[in-house]
mmCIF file of C-alpha atoms in Angstrom:
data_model
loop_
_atom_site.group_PDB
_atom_site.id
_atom_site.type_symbol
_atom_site.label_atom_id
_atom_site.label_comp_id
_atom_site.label_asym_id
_atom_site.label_seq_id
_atom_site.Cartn_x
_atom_site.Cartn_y
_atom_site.Cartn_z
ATOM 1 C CA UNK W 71 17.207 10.116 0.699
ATOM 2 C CA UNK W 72 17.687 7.747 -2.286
ATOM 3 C CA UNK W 73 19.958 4.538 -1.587
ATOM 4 C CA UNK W 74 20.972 2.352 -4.436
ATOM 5 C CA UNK W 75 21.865 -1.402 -3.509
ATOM 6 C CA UNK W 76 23.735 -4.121 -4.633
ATOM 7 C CA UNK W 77 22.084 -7.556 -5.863
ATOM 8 C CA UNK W 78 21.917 -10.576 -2.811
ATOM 9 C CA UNK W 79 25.098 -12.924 -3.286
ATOM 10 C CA UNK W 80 23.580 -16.538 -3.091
ATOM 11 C CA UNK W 81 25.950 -19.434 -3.900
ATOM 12 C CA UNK W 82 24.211 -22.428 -5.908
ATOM 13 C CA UNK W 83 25.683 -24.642 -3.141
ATOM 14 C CA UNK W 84 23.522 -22.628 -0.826
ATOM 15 C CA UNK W 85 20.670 -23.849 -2.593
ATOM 16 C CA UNK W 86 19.588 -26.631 -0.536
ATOM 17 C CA UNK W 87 20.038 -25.142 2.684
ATOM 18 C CA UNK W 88 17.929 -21.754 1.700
ATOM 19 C CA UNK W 89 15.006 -24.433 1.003
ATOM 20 C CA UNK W 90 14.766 -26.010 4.073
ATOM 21 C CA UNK W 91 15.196 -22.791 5.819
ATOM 22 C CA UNK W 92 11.744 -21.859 4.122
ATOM 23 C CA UNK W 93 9.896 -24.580 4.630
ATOM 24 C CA UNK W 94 10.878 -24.517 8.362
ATOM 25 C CA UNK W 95 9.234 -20.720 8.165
ATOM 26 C CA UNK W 96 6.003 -21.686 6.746
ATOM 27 C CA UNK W 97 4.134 -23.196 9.672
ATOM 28 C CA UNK W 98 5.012 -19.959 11.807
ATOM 29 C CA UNK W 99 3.678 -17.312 9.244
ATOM 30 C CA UNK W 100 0.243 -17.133 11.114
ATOM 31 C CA UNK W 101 2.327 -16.132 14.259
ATOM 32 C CA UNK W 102 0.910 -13.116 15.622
ATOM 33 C CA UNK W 103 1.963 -10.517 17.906
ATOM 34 C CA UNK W 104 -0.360 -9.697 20.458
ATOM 35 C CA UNK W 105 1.087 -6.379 21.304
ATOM 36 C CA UNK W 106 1.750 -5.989 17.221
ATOM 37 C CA UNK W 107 -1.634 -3.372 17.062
ATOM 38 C CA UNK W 108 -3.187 -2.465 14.237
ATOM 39 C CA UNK W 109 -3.476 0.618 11.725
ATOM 40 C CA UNK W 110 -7.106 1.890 11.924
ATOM 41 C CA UNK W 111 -8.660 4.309 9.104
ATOM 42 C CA UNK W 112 -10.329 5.744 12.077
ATOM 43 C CA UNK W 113 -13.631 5.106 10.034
ATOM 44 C CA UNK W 114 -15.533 2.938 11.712
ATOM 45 C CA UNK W 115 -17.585 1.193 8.557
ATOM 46 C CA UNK W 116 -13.621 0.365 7.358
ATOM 47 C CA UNK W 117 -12.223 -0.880 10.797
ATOM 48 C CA UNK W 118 -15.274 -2.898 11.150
ATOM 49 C CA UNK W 119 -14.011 -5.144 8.459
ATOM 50 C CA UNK W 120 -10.934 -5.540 10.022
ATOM 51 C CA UNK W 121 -9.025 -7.703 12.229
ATOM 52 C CA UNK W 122 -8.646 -5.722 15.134
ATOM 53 C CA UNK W 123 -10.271 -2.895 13.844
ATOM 54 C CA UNK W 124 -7.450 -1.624 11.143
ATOM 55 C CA UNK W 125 -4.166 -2.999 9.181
ATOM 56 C CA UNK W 126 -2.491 -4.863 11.080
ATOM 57 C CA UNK W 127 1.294 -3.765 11.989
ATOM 58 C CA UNK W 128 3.142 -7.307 11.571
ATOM 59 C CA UNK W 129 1.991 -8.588 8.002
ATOM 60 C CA UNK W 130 1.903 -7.778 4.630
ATOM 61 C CA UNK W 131 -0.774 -5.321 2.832
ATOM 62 C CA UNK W 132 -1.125 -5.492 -0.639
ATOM 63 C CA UNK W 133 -2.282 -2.522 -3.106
ATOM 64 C CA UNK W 134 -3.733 -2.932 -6.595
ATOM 65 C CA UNK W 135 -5.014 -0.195 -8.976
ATOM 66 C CA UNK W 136 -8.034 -0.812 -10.724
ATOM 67 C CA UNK W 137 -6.188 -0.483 -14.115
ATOM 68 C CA UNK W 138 -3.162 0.772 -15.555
ATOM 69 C CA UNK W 139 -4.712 4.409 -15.369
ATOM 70 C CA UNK W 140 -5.406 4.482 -12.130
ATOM 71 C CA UNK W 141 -1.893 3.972 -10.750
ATOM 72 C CA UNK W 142 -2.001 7.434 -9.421
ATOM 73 C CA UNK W 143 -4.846 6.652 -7.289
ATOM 74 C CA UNK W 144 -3.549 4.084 -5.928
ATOM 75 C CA UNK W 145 -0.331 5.256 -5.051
ATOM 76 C CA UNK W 146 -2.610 7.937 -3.292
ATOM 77 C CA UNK W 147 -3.682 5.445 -1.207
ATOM 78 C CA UNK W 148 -0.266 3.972 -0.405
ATOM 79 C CA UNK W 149 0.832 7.261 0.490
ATOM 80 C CA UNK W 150 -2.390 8.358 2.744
ATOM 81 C CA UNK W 151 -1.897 5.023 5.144
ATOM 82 C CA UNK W 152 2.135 5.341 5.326
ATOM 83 C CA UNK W 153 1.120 9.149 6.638
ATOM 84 C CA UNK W 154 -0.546 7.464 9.287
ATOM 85 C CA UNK W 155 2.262 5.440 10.866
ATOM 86 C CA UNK W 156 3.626 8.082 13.497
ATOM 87 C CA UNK W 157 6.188 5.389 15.063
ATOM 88 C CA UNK W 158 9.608 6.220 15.512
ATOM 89 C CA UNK W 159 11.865 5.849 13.149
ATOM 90 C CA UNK W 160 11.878 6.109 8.998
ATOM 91 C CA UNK W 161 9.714 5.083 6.440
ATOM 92 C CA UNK W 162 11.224 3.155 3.736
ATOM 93 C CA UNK W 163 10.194 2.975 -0.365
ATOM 94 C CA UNK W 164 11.666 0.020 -2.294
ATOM 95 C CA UNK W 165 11.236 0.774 -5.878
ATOM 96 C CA UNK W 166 12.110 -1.417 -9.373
ATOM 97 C CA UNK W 167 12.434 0.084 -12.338
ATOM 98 C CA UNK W 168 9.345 -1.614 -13.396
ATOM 99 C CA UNK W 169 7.552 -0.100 -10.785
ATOM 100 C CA UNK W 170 8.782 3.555 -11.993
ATOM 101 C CA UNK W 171 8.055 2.188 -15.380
ATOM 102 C CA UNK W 172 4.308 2.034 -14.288
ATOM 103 C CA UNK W 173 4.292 4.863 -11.431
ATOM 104 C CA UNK W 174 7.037 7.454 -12.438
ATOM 105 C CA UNK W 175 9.478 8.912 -9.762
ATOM 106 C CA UNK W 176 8.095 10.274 -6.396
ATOM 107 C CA UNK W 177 7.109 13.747 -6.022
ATOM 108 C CA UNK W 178 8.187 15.408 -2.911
ATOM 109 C CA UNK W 179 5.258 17.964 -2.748
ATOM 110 C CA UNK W 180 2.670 15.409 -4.146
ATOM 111 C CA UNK W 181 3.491 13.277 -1.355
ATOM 112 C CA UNK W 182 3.452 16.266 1.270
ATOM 113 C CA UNK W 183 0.123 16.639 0.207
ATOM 114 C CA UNK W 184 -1.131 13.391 0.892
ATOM 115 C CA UNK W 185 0.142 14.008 4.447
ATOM 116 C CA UNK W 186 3.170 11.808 4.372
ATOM 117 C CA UNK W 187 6.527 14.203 5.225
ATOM 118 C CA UNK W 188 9.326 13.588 2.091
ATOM 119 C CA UNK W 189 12.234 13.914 5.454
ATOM 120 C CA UNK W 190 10.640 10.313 6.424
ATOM 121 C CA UNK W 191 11.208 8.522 3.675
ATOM 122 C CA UNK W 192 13.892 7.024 2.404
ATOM 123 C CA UNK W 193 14.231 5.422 -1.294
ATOM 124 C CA UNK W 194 15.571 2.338 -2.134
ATOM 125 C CA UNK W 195 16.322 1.732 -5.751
ATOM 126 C CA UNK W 196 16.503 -1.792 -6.338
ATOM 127 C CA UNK W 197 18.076 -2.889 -10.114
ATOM 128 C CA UNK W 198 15.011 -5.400 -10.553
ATOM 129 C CA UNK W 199 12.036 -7.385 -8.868
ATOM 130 C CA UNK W 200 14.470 -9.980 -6.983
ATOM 131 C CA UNK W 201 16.792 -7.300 -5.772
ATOM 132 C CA UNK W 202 13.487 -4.900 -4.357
ATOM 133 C CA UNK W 203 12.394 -8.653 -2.483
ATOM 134 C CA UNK W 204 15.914 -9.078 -0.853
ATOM 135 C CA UNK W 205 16.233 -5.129 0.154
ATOM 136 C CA UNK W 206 12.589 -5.463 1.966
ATOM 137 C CA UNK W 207 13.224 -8.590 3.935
ATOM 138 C CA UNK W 208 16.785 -6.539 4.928
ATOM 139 C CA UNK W 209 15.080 -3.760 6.098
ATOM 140 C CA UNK W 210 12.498 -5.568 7.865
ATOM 141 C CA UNK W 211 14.645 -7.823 9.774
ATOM 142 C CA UNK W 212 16.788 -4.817 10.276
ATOM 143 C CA UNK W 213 14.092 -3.413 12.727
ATOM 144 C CA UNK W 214 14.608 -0.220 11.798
ATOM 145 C CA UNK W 215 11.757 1.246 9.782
ATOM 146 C CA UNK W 216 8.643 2.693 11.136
ATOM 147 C CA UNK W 217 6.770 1.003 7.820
ATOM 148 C CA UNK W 218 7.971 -0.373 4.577
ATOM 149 C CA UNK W 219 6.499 -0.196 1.332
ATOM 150 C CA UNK W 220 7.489 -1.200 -2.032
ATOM 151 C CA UNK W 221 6.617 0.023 -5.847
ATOM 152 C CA UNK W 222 7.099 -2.762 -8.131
ATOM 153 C CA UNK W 223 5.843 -4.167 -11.601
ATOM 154 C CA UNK W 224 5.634 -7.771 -11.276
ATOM 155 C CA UNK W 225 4.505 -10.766 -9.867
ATOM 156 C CA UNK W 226 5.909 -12.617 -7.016
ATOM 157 C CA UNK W 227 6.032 -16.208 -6.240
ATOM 158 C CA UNK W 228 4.475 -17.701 -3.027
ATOM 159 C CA UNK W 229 7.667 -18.469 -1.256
ATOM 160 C CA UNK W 230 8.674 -14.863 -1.932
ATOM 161 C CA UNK W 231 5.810 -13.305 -0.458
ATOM 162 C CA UNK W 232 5.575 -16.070 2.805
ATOM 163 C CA UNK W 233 9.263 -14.790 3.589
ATOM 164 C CA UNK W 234 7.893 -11.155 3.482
ATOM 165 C CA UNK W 235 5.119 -11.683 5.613
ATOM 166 C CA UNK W 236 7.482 -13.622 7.742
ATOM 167 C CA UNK W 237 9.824 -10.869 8.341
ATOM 168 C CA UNK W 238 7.023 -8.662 8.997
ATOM 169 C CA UNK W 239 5.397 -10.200 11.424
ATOM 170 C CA UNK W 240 8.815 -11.212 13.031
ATOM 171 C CA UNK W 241 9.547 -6.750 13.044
ATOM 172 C CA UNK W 242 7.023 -6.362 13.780
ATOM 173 C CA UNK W 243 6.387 -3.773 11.138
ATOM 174 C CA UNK W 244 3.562 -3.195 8.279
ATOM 175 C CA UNK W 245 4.734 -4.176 5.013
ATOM 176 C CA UNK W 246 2.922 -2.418 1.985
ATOM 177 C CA UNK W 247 3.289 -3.913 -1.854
ATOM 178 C CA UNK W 248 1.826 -1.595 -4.769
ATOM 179 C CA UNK W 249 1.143 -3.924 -7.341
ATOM 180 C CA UNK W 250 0.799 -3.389 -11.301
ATOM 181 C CA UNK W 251 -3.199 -4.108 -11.836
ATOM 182 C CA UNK W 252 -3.008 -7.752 -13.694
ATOM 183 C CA UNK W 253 -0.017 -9.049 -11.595
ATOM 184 C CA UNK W 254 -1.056 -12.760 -9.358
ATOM 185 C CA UNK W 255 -2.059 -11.329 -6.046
ATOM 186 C CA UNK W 256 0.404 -12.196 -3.428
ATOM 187 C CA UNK W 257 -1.354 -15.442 -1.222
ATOM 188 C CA UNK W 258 0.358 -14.314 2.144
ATOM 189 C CA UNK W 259 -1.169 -10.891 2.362
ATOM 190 C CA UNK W 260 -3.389 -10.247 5.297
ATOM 191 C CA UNK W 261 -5.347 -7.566 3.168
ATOM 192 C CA UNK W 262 -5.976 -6.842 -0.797
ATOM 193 C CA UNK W 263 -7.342 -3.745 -1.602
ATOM 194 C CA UNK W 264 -8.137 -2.339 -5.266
ATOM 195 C CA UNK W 265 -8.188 1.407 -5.697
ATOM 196 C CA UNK W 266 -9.822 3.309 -8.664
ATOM 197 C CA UNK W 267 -10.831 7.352 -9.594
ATOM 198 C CA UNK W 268 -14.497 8.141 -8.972
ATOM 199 C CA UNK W 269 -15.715 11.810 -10.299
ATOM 200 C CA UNK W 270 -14.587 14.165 -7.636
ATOM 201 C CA UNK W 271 -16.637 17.405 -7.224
ATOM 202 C CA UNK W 272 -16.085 20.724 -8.452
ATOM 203 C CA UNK W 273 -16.520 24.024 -7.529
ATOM 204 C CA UNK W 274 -18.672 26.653 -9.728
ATOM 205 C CA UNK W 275 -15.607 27.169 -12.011
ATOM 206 C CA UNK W 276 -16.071 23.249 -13.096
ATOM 207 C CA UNK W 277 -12.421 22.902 -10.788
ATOM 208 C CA UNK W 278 -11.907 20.075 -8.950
ATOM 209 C CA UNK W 279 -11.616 20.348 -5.168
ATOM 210 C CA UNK W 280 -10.880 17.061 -3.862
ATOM 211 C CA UNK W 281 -9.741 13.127 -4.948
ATOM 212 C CA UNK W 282 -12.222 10.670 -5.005
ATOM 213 C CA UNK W 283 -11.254 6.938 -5.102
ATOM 214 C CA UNK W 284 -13.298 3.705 -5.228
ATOM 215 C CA UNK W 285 -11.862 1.736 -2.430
ATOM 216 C CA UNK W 286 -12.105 -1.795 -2.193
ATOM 217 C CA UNK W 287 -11.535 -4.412 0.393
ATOM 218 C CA UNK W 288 -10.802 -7.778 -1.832
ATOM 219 C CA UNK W 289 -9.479 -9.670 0.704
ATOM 220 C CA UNK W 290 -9.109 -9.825 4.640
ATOM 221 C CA UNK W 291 -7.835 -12.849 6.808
ATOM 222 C CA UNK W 292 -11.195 -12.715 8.634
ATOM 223 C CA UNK W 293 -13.001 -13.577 5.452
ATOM 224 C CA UNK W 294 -14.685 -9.830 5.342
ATOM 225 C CA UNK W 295 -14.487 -7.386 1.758
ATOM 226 C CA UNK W 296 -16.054 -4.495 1.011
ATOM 227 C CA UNK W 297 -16.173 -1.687 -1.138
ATOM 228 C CA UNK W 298 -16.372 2.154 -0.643
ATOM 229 C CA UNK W 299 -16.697 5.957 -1.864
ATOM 230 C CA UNK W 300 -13.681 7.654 -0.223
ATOM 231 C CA UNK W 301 -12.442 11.602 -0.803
ATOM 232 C CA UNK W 302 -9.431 12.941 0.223
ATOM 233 C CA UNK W 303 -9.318 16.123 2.728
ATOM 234 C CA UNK W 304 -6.554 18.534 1.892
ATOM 235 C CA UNK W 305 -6.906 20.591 4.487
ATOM 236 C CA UNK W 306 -6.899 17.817 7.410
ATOM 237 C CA UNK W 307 -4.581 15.270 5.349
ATOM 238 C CA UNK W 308 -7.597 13.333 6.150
ATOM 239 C CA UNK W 309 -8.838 10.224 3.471
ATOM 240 C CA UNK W 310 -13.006 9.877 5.091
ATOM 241 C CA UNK W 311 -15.663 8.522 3.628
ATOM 242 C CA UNK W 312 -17.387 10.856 0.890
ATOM 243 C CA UNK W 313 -20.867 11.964 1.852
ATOM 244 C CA UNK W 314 -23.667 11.391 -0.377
ATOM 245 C CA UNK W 315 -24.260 14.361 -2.604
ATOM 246 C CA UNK W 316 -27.212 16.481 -1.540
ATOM 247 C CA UNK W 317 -26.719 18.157 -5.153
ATOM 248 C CA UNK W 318 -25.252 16.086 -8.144
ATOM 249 C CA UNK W 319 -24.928 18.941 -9.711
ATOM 250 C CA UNK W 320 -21.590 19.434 -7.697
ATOM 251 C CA UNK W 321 -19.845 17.222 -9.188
ATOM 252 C CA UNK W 322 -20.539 17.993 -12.994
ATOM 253 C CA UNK W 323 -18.664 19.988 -14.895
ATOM 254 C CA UNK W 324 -20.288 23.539 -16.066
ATOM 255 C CA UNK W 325 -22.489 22.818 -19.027
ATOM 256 C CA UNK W 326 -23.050 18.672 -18.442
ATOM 257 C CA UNK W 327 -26.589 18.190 -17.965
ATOM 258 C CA UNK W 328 -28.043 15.542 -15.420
ATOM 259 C CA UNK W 329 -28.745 12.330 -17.101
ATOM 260 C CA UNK W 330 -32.342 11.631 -17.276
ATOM 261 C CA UNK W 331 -33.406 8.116 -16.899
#
């Protein structure tokens, strides 16, 4: 389901009073709930580095490719943790047309086969960056969504992203932000993660036979980072650690010799 919505009506008189709601906000934004939970990855070398032992489900998560051709990968990534959230009710996509700009439009298969059902979702289509803000902070505070996520293509200021994580926490429901690769990372995020290809292996036909991402942990509230080898299962709909080759020669392509040292 794709919903289009109309731009957030604020009057210039409401100015003032929009201000000193924020900064009345910002000495409650490291409220947590204790019966919030978290999100693990169910692997424990991840959750170890984790509040909790996984995402938590009342703040913000930010997502980062490594660069601009590894968007793909990283909205891989988005996809494989929203597939996780089993709670009742939808999940929601907010989208800017800078963030199709720099993602293209969802695939309903691709994201079937990173686990994540295309009847869950519902798209929002937001006209730009300020519209995408206002329709997440609606749906958050509208207690309705199982997770939210959003797709965009630029920065956001630090007020911005305080109310977010506000409104998350408040849900309480994960937040998820997929972020262009250069853009100012977002200072109220309880995790920044950075996601890039790594050579996946291949069968004896030089055919690929699973995604392999660099995942790394850039940022977590308890101070902790860290930075893995991951490989997506098909099969399962499973994203696990990869194992350490036994034989390179797996993951070259027919004809590429070994590189001697």
């Amino acid at each position: 389901m794709t919903i289009r919505v109309p731009p957030p009506l604020v009057l210039a008189g409401q100015r003032a009073e929009k201000l000193a709601e924020l900064r009345a906000l910002l000495p409650r934004l490291d409220h947590v709930h204790a019966d919030a939970g978290v999100l693990p990855f169910g692997i424990g070398a991840i959750d170890a580095r984790l509040p909790g032992g996984g995402l938590a489900l009342d703040g913000l998560h930010e997502i980062a490719p490594q660069t601009i051709f590894d968007n793909g990968c990283a909205l891989g990534f988005l996809a494989s943790r929203l597939s996780l959230r089993q709670a009742k009710g939808m999940v929601w996509l907010v989208t800017s047309p800078r963030g199709l700009a720099c993602n293209g439009r969802l695939y309903g298969h691709g994201l079937n086969a990173l686990g994540l059902d295309p009847a869950r979702l519902i798209v929002v289509m937001a006209g730009d960056e300020t519209e995408a803000a206002w329709a997440m902070e609606e749906i958050l505070r509208s207690g309705a969504a199982a997770a939210v996520a959003a797709v965009t293509g630029g920065g956001m200021d630090a007020a911005t992203s305080r109310r977010l994580q506000l409104a998350a926490a408040s849900a309480p429901c994960p937040l998820f932000l997929l972020r262009p690769p250069l853009a100012a990372p977002s200072l109220a995020a309880l995790t920044r993660w950075r996601i890039g290809a790594a050579a996946g292996p291949r069968d004896r036909f030089g055919l690929l036979t699973a995604w392999r991402w660099h995942v790394r942990l850039e940022r977590s509230r308890n101070g902790q980072s860290g930075s893995w080898l991951m490989e997506y299962d098909h099969a399962s709909h499973r994203l696990d650690l990869s194992a350490t080759l036994a034989d390179p020669a797996l993951s070259r392509r027919p004809g590429q010799r070994a590189k001697v040292a």
